[in-house]
Coordinates of C-alpha atoms and ligand atoms in Angstrom, one line a residue:
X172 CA -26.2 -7.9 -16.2
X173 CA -22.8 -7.3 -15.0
X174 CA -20.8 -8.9 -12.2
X175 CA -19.3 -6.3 -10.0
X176 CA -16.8 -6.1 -7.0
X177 CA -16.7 -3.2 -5.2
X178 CA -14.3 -2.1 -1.8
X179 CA -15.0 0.4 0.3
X180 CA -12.1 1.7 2.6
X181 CA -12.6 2.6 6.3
X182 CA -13.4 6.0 6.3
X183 CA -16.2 4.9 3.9
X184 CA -17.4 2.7 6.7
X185 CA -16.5 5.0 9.9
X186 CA -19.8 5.2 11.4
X187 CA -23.7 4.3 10.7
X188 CA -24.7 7.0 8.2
X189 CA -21.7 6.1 6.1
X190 CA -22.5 2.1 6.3
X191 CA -26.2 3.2 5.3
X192 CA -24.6 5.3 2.3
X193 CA -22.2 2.1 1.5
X194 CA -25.3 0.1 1.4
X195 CA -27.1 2.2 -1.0
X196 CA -24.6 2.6 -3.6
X197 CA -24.5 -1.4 -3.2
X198 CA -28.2 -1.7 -3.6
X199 CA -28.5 0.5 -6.4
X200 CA -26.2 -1.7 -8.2
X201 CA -28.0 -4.8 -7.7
X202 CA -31.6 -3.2 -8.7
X203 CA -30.0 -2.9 -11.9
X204 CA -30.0 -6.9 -11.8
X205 CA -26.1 -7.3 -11.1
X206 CA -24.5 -9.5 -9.0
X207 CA -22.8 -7.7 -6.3
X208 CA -19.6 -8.7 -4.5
X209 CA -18.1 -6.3 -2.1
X210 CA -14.9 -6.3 0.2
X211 CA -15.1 -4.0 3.4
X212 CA -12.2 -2.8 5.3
X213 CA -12.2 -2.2 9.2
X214 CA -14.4 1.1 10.2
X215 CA -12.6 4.2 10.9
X216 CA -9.1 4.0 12.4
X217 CA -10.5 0.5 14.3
X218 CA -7.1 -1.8 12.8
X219 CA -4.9 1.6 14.7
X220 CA -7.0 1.5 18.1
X221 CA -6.6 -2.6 18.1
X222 CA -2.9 -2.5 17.3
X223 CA -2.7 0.3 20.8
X224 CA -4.9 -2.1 22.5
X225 CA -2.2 -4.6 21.6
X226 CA 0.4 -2.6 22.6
X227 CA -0.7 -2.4 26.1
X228 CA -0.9 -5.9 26.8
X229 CA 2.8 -6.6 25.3
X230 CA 4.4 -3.5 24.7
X231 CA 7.2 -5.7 22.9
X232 CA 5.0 -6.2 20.3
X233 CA 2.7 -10.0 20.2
X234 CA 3.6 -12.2 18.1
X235 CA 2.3 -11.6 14.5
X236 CA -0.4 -15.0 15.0
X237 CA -2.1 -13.5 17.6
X238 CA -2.0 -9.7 16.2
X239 CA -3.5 -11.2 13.0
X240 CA -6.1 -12.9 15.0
X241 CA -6.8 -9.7 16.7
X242 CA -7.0 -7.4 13.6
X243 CA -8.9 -9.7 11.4
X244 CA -11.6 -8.9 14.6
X245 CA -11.8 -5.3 12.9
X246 CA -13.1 -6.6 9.7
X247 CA -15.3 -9.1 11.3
X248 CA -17.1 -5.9 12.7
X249 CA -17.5 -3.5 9.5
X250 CA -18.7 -6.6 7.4
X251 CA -21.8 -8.0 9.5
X252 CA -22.7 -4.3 10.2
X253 CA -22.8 -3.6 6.2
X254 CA -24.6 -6.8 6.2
X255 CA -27.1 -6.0 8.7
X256 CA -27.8 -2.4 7.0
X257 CA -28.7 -4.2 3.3
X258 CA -30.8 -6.5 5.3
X259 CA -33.0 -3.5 7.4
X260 CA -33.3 -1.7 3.8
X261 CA -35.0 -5.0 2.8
X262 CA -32.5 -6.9 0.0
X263 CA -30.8 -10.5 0.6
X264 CA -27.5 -10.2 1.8
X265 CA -24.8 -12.4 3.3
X266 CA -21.5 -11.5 4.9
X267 CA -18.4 -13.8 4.8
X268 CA -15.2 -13.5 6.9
X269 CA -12.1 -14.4 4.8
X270 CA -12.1 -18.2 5.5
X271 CA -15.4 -18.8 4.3
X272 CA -15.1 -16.6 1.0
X273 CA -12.1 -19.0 0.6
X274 CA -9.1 -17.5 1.0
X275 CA -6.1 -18.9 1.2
X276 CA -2.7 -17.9 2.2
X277 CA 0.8 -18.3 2.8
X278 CA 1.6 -18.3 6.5
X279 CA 3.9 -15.3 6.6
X280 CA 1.4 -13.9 9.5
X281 CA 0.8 -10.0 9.1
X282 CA 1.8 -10.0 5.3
X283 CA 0.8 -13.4 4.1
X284 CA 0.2 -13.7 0.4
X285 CA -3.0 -14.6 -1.1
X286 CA -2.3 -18.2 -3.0
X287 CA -5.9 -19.3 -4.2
X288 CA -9.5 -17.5 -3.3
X289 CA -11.4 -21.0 -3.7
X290 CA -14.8 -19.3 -5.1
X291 CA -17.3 -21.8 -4.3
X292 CA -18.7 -20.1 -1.7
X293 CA -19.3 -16.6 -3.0
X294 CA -20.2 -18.3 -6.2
X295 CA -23.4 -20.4 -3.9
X296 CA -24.2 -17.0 -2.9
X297 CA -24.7 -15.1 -6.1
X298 CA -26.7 -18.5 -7.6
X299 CA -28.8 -17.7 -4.6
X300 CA -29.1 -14.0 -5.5
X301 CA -27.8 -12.6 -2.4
X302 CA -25.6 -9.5 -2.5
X303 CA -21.9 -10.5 -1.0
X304 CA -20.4 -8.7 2.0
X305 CA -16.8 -9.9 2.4
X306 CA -14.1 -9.0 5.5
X307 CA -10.9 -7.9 3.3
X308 CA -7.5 -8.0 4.7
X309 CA -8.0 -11.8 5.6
X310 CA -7.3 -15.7 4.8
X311 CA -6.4 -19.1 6.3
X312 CA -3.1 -20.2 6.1
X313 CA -2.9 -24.0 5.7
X314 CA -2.3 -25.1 9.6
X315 CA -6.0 -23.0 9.9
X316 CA -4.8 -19.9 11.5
X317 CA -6.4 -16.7 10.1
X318 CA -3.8 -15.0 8.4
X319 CA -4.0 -10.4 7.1
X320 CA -2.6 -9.2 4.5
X321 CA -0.8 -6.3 5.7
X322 CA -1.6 -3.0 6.3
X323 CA -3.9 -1.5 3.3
X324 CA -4.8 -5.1 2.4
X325 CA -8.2 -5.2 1.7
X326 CA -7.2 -3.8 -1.6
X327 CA -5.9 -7.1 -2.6
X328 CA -9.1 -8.9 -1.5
X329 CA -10.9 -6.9 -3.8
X330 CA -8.9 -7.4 -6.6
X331 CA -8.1 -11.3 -5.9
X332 CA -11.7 -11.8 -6.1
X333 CA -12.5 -9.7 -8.9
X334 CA -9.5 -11.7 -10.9
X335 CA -11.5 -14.9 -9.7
X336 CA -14.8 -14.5 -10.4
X337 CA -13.6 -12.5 -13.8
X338 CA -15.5 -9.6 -12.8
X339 CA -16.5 -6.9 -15.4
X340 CA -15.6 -3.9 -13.0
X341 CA -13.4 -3.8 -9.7
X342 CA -13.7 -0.6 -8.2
X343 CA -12.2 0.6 -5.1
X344 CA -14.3 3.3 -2.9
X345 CA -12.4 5.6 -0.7
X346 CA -12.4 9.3 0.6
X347 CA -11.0 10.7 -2.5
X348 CA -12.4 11.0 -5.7
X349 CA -9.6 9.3 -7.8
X350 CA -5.7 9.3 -8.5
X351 CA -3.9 12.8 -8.2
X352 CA -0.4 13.8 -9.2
X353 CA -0.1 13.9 -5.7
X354 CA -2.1 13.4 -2.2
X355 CA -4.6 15.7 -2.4
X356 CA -4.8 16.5 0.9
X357 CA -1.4 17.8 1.1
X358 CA -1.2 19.9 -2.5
X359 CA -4.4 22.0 -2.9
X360 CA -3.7 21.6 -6.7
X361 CA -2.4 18.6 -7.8
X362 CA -4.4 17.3 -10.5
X363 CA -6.9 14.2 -10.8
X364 CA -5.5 11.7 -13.4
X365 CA -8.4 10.3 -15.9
X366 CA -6.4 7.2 -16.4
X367 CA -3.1 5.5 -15.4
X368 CA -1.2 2.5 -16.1
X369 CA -0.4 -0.3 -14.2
X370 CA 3.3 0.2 -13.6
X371 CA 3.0 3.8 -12.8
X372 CA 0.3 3.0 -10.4
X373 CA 2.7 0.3 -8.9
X374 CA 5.6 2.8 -8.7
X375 CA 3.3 5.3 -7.1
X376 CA 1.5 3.1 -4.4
X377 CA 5.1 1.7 -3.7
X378 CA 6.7 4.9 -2.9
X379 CA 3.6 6.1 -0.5
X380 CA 0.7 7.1 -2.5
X381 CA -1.6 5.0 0.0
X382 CA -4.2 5.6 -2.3
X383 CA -3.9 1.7 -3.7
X384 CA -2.1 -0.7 -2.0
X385 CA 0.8 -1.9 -4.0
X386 CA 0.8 -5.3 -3.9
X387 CA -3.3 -5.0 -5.2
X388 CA -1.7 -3.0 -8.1
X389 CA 0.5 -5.9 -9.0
X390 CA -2.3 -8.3 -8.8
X391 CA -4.3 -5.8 -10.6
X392 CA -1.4 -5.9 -13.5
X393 CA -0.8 -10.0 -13.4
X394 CA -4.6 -10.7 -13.4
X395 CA -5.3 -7.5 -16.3
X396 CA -8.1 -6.5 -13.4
X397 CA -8.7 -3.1 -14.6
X398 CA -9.5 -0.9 -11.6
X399 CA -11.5 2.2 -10.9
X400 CA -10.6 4.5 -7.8
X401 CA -13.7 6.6 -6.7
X402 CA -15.0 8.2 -3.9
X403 CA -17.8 7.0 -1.8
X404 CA -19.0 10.1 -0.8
X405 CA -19.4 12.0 -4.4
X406 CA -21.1 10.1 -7.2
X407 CA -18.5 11.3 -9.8
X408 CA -16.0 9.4 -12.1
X409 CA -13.2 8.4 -10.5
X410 CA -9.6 7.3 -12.1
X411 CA -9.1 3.8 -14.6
X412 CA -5.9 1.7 -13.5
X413 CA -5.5 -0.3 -16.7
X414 CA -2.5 -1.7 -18.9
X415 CA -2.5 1.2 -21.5
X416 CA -3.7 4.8 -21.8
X417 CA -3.9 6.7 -23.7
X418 CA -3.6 10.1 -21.8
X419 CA -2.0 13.6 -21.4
X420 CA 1.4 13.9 -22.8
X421 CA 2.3 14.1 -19.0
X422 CA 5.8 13.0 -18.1
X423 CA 5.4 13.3 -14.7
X424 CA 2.6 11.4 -13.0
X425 CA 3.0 11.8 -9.7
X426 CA 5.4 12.8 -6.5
X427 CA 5.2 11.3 -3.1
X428 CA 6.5 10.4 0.0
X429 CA 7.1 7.9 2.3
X430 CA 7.8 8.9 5.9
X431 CA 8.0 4.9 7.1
X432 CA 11.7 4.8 6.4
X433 CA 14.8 4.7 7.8
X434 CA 18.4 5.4 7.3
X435 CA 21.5 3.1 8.5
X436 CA 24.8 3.9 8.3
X437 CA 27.9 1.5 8.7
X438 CA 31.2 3.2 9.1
X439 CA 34.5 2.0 8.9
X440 CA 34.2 -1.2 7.4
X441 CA 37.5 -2.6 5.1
X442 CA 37.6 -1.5 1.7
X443 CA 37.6 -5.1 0.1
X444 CA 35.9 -7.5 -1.8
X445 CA 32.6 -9.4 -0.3
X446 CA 32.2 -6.9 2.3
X447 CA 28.7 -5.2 0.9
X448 CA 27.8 -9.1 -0.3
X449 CA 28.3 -10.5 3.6
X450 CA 26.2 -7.5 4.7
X451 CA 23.2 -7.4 2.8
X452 CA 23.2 -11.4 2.4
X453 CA 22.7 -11.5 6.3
X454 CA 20.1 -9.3 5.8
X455 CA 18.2 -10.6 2.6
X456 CA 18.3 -14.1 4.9
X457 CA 15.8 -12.0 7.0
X458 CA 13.7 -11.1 4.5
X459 CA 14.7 -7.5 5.5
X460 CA 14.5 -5.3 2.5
X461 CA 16.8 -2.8 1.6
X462 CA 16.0 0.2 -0.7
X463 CA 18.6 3.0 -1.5
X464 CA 21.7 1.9 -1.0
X465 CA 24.9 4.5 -1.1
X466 CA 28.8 3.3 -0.6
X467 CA 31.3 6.0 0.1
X468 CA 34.7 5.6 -2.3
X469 CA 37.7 4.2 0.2
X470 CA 40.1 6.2 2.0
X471 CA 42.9 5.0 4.1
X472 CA 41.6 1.3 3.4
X473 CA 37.8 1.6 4.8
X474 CA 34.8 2.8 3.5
X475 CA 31.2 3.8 4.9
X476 CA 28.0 2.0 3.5
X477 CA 24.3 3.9 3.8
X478 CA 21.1 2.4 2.9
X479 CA 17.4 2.8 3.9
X480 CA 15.0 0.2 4.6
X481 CA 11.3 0.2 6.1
X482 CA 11.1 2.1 9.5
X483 CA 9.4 -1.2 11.1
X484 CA 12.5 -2.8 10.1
X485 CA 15.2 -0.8 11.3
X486 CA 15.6 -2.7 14.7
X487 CA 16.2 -5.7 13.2
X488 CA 18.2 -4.5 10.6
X489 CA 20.9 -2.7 13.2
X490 CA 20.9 -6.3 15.5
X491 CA 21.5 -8.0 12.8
X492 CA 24.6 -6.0 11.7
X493 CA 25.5 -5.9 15.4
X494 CA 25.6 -9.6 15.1
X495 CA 27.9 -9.3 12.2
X496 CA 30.6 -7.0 14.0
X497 CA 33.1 -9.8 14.0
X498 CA 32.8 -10.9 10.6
X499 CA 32.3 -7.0 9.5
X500 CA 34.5 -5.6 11.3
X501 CA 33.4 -1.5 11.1
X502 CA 34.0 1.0 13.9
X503 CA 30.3 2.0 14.2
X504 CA 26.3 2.0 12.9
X505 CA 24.3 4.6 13.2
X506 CA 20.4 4.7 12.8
X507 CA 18.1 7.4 12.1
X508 CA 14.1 7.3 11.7
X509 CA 13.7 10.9 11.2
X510 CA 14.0 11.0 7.3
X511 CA 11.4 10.4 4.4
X512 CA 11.5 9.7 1.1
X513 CA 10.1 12.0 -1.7
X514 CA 10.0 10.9 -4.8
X515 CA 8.4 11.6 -8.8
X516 CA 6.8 8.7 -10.9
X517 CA 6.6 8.8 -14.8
X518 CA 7.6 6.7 -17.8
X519 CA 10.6 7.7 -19.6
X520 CA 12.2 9.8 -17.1
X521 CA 15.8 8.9 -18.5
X522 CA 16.0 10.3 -21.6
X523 CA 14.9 13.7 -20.1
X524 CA 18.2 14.9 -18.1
X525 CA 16.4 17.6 -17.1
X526 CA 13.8 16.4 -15.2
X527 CA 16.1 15.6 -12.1
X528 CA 17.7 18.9 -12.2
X529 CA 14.1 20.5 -11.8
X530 CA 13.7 18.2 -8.7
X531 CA 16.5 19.2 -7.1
X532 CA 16.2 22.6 -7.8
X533 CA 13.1 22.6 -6.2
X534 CA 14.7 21.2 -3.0
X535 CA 17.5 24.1 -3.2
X536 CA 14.9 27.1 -3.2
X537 CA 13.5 25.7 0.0
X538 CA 16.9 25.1 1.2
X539 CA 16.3 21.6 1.4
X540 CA 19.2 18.9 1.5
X541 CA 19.7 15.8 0.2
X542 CA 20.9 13.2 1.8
X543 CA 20.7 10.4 -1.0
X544 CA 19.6 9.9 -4.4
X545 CA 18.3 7.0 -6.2
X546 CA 16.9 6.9 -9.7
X547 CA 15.2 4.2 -12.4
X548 CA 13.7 4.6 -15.6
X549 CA 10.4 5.4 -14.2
X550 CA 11.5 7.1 -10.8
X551 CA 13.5 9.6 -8.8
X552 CA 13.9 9.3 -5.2
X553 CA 15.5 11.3 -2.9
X554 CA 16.2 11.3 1.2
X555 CA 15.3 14.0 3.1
X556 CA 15.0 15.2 6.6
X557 CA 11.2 14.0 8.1
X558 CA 10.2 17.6 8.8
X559 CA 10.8 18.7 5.4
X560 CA 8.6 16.2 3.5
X561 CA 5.9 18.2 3.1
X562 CA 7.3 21.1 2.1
X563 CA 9.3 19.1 -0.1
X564 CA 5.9 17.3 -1.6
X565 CA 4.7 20.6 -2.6
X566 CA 7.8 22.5 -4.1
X567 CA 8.5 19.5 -6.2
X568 CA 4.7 19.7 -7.6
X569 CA 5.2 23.2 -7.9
X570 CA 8.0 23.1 -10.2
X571 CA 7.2 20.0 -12.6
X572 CA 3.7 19.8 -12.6
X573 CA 2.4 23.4 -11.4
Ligands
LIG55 P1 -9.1 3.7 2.4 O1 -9.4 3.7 3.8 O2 -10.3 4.0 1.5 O3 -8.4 2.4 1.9 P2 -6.6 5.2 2.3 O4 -6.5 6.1 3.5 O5 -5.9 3.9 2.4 O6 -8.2 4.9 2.1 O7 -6.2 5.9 0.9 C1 -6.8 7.1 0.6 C2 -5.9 8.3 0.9 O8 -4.8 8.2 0.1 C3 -6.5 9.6 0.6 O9 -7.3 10.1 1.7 C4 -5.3 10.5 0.3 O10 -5.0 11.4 1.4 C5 -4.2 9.5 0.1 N1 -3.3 9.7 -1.1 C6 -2.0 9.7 -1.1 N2 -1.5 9.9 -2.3 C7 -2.6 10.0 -3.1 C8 -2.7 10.3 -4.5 N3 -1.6 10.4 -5.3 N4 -3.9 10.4 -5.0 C9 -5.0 10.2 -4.2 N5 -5.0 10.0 -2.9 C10 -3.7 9.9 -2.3
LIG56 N1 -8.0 -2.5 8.1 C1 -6.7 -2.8 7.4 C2 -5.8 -1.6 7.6 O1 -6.2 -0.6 8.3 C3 -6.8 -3.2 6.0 C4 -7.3 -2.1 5.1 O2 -7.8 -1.0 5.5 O3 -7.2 -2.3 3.8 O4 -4.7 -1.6 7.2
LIG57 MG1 -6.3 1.9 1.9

């Protein structure tokens, strides 16, 4: 007997026939006399159509307590409707919203940070035989107020209780069959990975691959979870996230993108000392993070500084150096949401010089230009125009991986 969490993702939830099919591959589990927790996510695009419905009460955006109270509503749903379809097919089940599978979080509302799942609760529950429905993406914070994890987050529930309860499998359900060396649903051929590790998962989901959420990853990696990505809708193996494998002599794992950023530009600023520290201090103070950041060499005693940061920052991050034009002194700030970020993902990327060469090759055949480059050990990223991400996704495949 085996203790297994399981997380199914919206789509696997989207309508009745798929919470039926949810519910089978639940109760087949729990014939086999293991205890069954599993972490549901909101059906279909229901978190999108709330945020909309949001939108048109306050177009300016609610305040982040009340959105969370409103999105938790979408897991409330998919949860007692999984709950109710175990029931019809004649098993003992019991759903739990966030709060009552005890978890607890920070109070950064719409991004809080799981700090303890209290298992008591869940634990009761499995004593009393009962398979274990949970709403993901949810906790209190400590004043009471139901906080979510931001967006993707149910990932981390599934993981945070699968770290609790010491679970012998996690394994996270969604509408593809695994891990690719790229999304599959924009490459025909990129290839399903049997295994990955921990840090390249982490790079991957952190640079777009949506596949995993990233901060589940790192949970994943603190906790030594080890996680299997499969699909709900094909009873097939699916990919191992785990610590070590030992695979493919593959250097490249993956390419992605991320189309949620943006670029800001501030020009004329004075070429001297504490300049870059005053601007990005302001902005770290905001908890606004800033990713790629490119400073042109002086000329005539000013210089330009470009970085990128998360497209739901951007407004923010421009006000805020607005607010700074007296202490910064610069002629102007431009923004621009219409770029993306593609990137590749493998260990040991810098003792192979030729690796980012390849890449940007790729880029030139398509007559694609670059607009900044940043690289690690285990990454290359580059900034492209928005409309060329794609293409750029696919060329870059093409080349390294084939
Ligand atoms: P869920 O609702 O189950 O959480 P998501 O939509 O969050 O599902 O994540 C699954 C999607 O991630 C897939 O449909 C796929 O298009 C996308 N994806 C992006 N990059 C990758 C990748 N490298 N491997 C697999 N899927 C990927
Ligand atoms: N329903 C939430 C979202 O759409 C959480 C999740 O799907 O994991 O982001
Ligand atoms: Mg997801």
């Amino acid at each position: 007997m085996a203790l297994i969490v399981k997380k199914f993702g919206g789509s696997s939830v989207a309508n009745a026939e798929r919470v039926f099919n949810v519910a089978n591959i639940i109760i087949d589990d729990y014939k086999k006399g293991n205890d069954v927790v599993t972490v549901v996510s909101a059906q279909g695009d229901t978190t999108d159509d709330l945020i909309e419905k949001a939108l048109e009460i306050n177009p300016n955006g609610p305040s982040k307590r009340e959105m969370d109270m409103l999105l938790s509503a979408g897991e409330q749903i998919s949860c007692s409707l999984l709950a109710m379809a175990i029931e019809s097919l004649g098993y003992p089940v019991v759903s739990l919203l966030g709060w009552q599978a005890g978890f607890q979080t920070n109070s950064t509302y719409s991004m809080a940070r799981i700090k303890k799942v209290d298992p008591e609760r869940i634990n009761m529950e499995l004593s009393k035989k009962n398979i274990v429905i949970v709403a993901g993406f949810q906790g209190l914070n400590k004043y009471d107020d139901i906080t979510t994890l931001g967006r993707g987050g149910s990932d981390t529930s599934a993981v945070a209780i699968a770290a609790t309860l010491k679970a012998d499998r996690c394994q996270i359900y969604t509408d593809v069959d695994g891990v690719y060396t790229a999304d599959p649903r924009l490459v025909s051929n990129a290839k399903k990975l049997k295994a990955i590790t921990y840090n390249e998962m982490l790079e991957l989901a952190s640079l777009g691959a949506q596949v995993l959420n990233n901060r589940s990853v790192e949970m994943a990696k603190k906790y030594n979870v080890e996680l299997e990505v499969l699909s709900s809708l094909e009873r097939k193996e699916g990919t191992i996230v785990k610590e070590v494998t030992s695979m493919e002599k593959m250097l490249i794992r993956g390419v992605t993108k991320d189309d949620k950023v943006a670029r800001i530009s501030v020009i004329g600023l004075s070429d001297t000392p504490g300049v870059a520290f005053k601007l990005f201090n302001q902005l770290a103070s905001k908890k606004i993070n800033v990713d790629i950041i490119l400073q042109s060499v002086g000329r005539n005693g000013t210089k330009d500084i470009t970085f990128t940061v998360a497209m739901d920052n951007c407004t923010e991050a421009v006000a805020t150096i607005e607010e700074m034009k007296t202490i910064l002194n610069y002629s102007d700030i431009k923004s621009d949401l219409n770029v993306s970020k593609v990137s590749i993902v493998g260990a040991g990327m810098e003792s192979h010089p030729g690796i980012a060469s390849k890449m940007f090759e790729a880029l030139f055949d398509k007559n694609i230009n670059i607009q900044m480059i940043a690289t690690s050990e285990t990454k290359i990223s580059v900034l492209i125009d928005a409309e060329d991400s794609e293409r750029a996704v696919k060329a870059i495949h093409e080349k390294l991986i084939g």
